[in-house]
Amino acid sequence: FTLGSPVVCSDAAAFVELSAGAASVVEGDAFTEGLGEAIARVLDDEEHAERLRVAGRDRAHAFSWRDSAEKVWQLHADL
């Protein structure tokens, strides 16, 4: 996300939660075919790819090493 690359991922719950709509999610039932279709769409549909790039960059702002460190520090302080 941070690099602005469109992201394609599986429908594993962790990926779906992390991406929060900023990735093209491939269903697990027909993963091989779905993966190929999702990659082809990113390569062929510039509007779709740009939407994923913008959404991914926005999503990346929700995560940072500094925020993670501050949360861990606060957790220890609260103990």
XYZ file of N, CA and C in Angstrom:
237
model
N 0.813 -1.194 0.000
C 0.000 0.000 0.000
C 0.857 1.259 0.000
N 1.869 1.261 0.827
C 2.708 2.451 0.974
C 3.364 2.855 -0.332
N 3.737 1.892 -1.142
C 4.429 2.175 -2.396
C 3.486 2.558 -3.528
N 2.190 2.478 -3.290
C 1.224 2.862 -4.307
C 0.973 1.801 -5.363
N 1.312 0.574 -5.057
C 1.025 -0.525 -5.981
C -0.369 -1.061 -5.711
N -1.140 -1.340 -6.745
C -2.440 -1.969 -6.517
C -2.225 -3.331 -5.861
N -3.035 -3.654 -4.894
C -2.870 -4.899 -4.139
C -3.974 -5.877 -4.500
N -3.575 -7.130 -4.739
C -4.492 -8.245 -4.951
C -4.194 -9.242 -3.846
N -5.221 -9.696 -3.134
C -4.988 -10.638 -2.030
C -6.087 -11.694 -1.976
N -5.836 -12.717 -1.175
C -6.842 -13.760 -0.989
C -7.919 -13.250 -0.040
N -8.960 -14.032 0.115
C -10.064 -13.644 0.979
C -9.861 -14.091 2.429
N -8.617 -14.364 2.810
C -8.326 -14.695 4.207
C -8.782 -13.522 5.076
N -9.406 -13.834 6.180
C -10.018 -12.801 7.026
C -9.040 -11.691 7.399
N -7.805 -12.039 7.703
C -6.813 -11.024 8.096
C -6.542 -10.052 6.956
N -6.442 -10.556 5.716
C -6.189 -9.684 4.571
C -7.384 -8.775 4.280
N -8.567 -9.334 4.385
C -9.779 -8.549 4.133
C -9.891 -7.441 5.174
N -9.639 -7.771 6.427
C -9.707 -6.772 7.498
C -8.631 -5.703 7.315
N -7.422 -6.124 7.028
C -6.316 -5.181 6.862
C -6.540 -4.252 5.678
N -6.992 -4.804 4.566
C -7.142 -3.994 3.358
C -8.349 -3.063 3.426
N -9.389 -3.458 4.127
C -10.584 -2.619 4.311
C -11.065 -1.996 3.006
N -11.143 -2.806 1.962
C -11.654 -2.323 0.682
C -10.613 -1.706 -0.231
N -9.359 -1.661 0.200
C -8.300 -1.039 -0.597
C -7.549 -2.039 -1.473
N -8.024 -3.270 -1.512
C -7.379 -4.304 -2.327
C -8.431 -5.039 -3.138
N -7.980 -5.682 -4.183
C -8.840 -6.557 -4.961
C -8.771 -7.930 -4.298
N -9.867 -8.362 -3.717
C -9.898 -9.606 -2.947
C -10.357 -10.759 -3.837
N -9.604 -11.851 -3.804
C -9.894 -13.033 -4.619
C -10.511 -14.101 -3.721
N -11.674 -14.605 -4.135
C -12.364 -15.651 -3.391
C -11.555 -16.941 -3.411
N -11.619 -17.682 -2.322
C -10.833 -18.896 -2.180
C -11.317 -20.081 -2.982
N -12.609 -20.116 -3.362
C -13.160 -21.272 -4.059
C -12.493 -21.516 -5.406
N -12.252 -20.490 -6.148
C -11.605 -20.610 -7.463
C -10.408 -19.666 -7.497
N -9.507 -19.851 -6.535
C -8.424 -18.901 -6.324
C -7.530 -18.734 -7.549
N -7.150 -19.823 -8.194
C -6.234 -19.729 -9.332
C -6.828 -18.890 -10.453
N -8.064 -19.179 -10.823
C -8.704 -18.418 -11.880
C -8.959 -16.977 -11.432
N -9.422 -16.831 -10.208
C -9.720 -15.508 -9.682
C -8.488 -14.630 -9.571
N -7.372 -15.230 -9.207
C -6.122 -14.478 -9.099
C -5.709 -13.943 -10.463
N -5.780 -14.797 -11.469
C -5.450 -14.365 -12.824
C -6.354 -13.252 -13.306
N -7.643 -13.376 -13.024
C -8.605 -12.347 -13.429
C -8.354 -11.027 -12.697
N -8.050 -11.109 -11.401
C -7.811 -9.892 -10.616
C -6.554 -9.173 -11.088
N -5.512 -9.927 -11.386
C -4.271 -9.323 -11.882
C -4.499 -8.719 -13.266
N -5.209 -9.442 -14.118
C -5.501 -8.928 -15.463
C -6.314 -7.641 -15.378
N -7.256 -7.577 -14.459
C -8.069 -6.363 -14.326
C -7.206 -5.179 -13.897
N -6.294 -5.412 -12.964
C -5.396 -4.340 -12.527
C -4.535 -3.862 -13.694
N -4.089 -4.794 -14.521
C -3.228 -4.432 -15.654
C -3.992 -3.784 -16.796
N -5.243 -4.200 -16.998
C -6.026 -3.728 -18.145
C -6.931 -2.529 -17.855
N -7.332 -2.371 -16.617
C -8.293 -1.322 -16.252
C -7.581 -0.261 -15.409
N -7.116 0.793 -16.060
C -6.337 1.826 -15.375
C -7.142 2.521 -14.277
N -8.437 2.727 -14.481
C -9.268 3.356 -13.443
C -9.314 2.495 -12.186
N -9.492 1.208 -12.376
C -9.521 0.275 -11.242
C -8.175 0.278 -10.526
N -7.091 0.207 -11.286
C -5.755 0.207 -10.695
C -5.510 1.494 -9.919
N -5.913 2.624 -10.473
C -5.710 3.909 -9.788
C -6.543 3.996 -8.511
N -7.761 3.461 -8.556
C -8.603 3.452 -7.348
C -7.927 2.647 -6.244
N -7.353 1.490 -6.615
C -6.654 0.663 -5.635
C -5.400 1.364 -5.110
N -4.691 2.067 -5.991
C -3.493 2.804 -5.552
C -3.850 3.867 -4.513
N -4.869 4.665 -4.829
C -5.275 5.751 -3.931
C -5.801 5.184 -2.614
N -6.668 4.189 -2.694
C -7.225 3.584 -1.489
C -6.132 2.926 -0.656
N -5.172 2.304 -1.317
C -4.074 1.659 -0.605
C -3.201 2.658 0.131
N -2.882 3.759 -0.531
C -2.077 4.794 0.143
C -2.831 5.349 1.353
N -4.125 5.578 1.183
C -4.929 6.060 2.316
C -4.926 5.042 3.445
N -5.075 3.789 3.093
C -5.103 2.730 4.105
C -3.761 2.616 4.817
N -2.681 2.816 4.096
C -1.342 2.716 4.685
C -1.138 3.744 5.791
N -1.832 4.878 5.692
C -1.689 5.904 6.724
C -2.248 5.449 8.069
N -3.072 4.428 8.062
C -3.635 3.914 9.311
C -2.615 3.120 10.109
N -1.485 2.803 9.494
C -0.476 1.979 10.146
C 0.887 2.656 10.053
N 1.568 2.729 11.162
C 2.935 3.239 11.135
C 3.696 2.606 12.298
N 4.999 2.544 12.161
C 5.823 2.001 13.237
C 5.720 2.888 14.466
N 5.655 4.202 14.253
C 5.569 5.129 15.383
C 4.283 4.896 16.178
N 3.155 4.790 15.480
C 1.886 4.532 16.170
C 1.922 3.207 16.913
N 2.484 2.194 16.283
C 2.582 0.886 16.939
C 3.431 0.969 18.199
N 4.562 1.649 18.111
C 5.442 1.797 19.271
C 4.747 2.556 20.392
N 4.021 3.615 20.035
C 3.312 4.391 21.052
C 2.229 3.566 21.738
N 1.542 2.726 20.977
C 0.507 1.869 21.562
C 1.118 0.842 22.501
N 2.243 0.257 22.112
C 2.927 -0.709 22.983
C 3.416 -0.001 24.245
N 4.009 1.184 24.082
C 4.489 1.957 25.222
C 3.334 2.268 26.179
N 2.196 2.679 25.626
C 1.030 2.998 26.448
C 0.516 1.757 27.176
N 0.520 0.636 26.501
C 0.092 -0.618 27.126
C 0.961 -0.935 28.326
N 2.265 -0.794 28.170
C 3.183 -1.066 29.289
C 2.978 -0.057 30.422
N 2.734 1.197 30.059
C 2.512 2.231 31.070
C 1.232 1.949 31.856
N 0.207 1.414 31.181
C -1.053 1.117 31.835
C -0.969 -0.083 32.771
N 0.000 -0.944 32.538
C 0.157 -2.122 33.408
C 0.746 -1.681 34.705
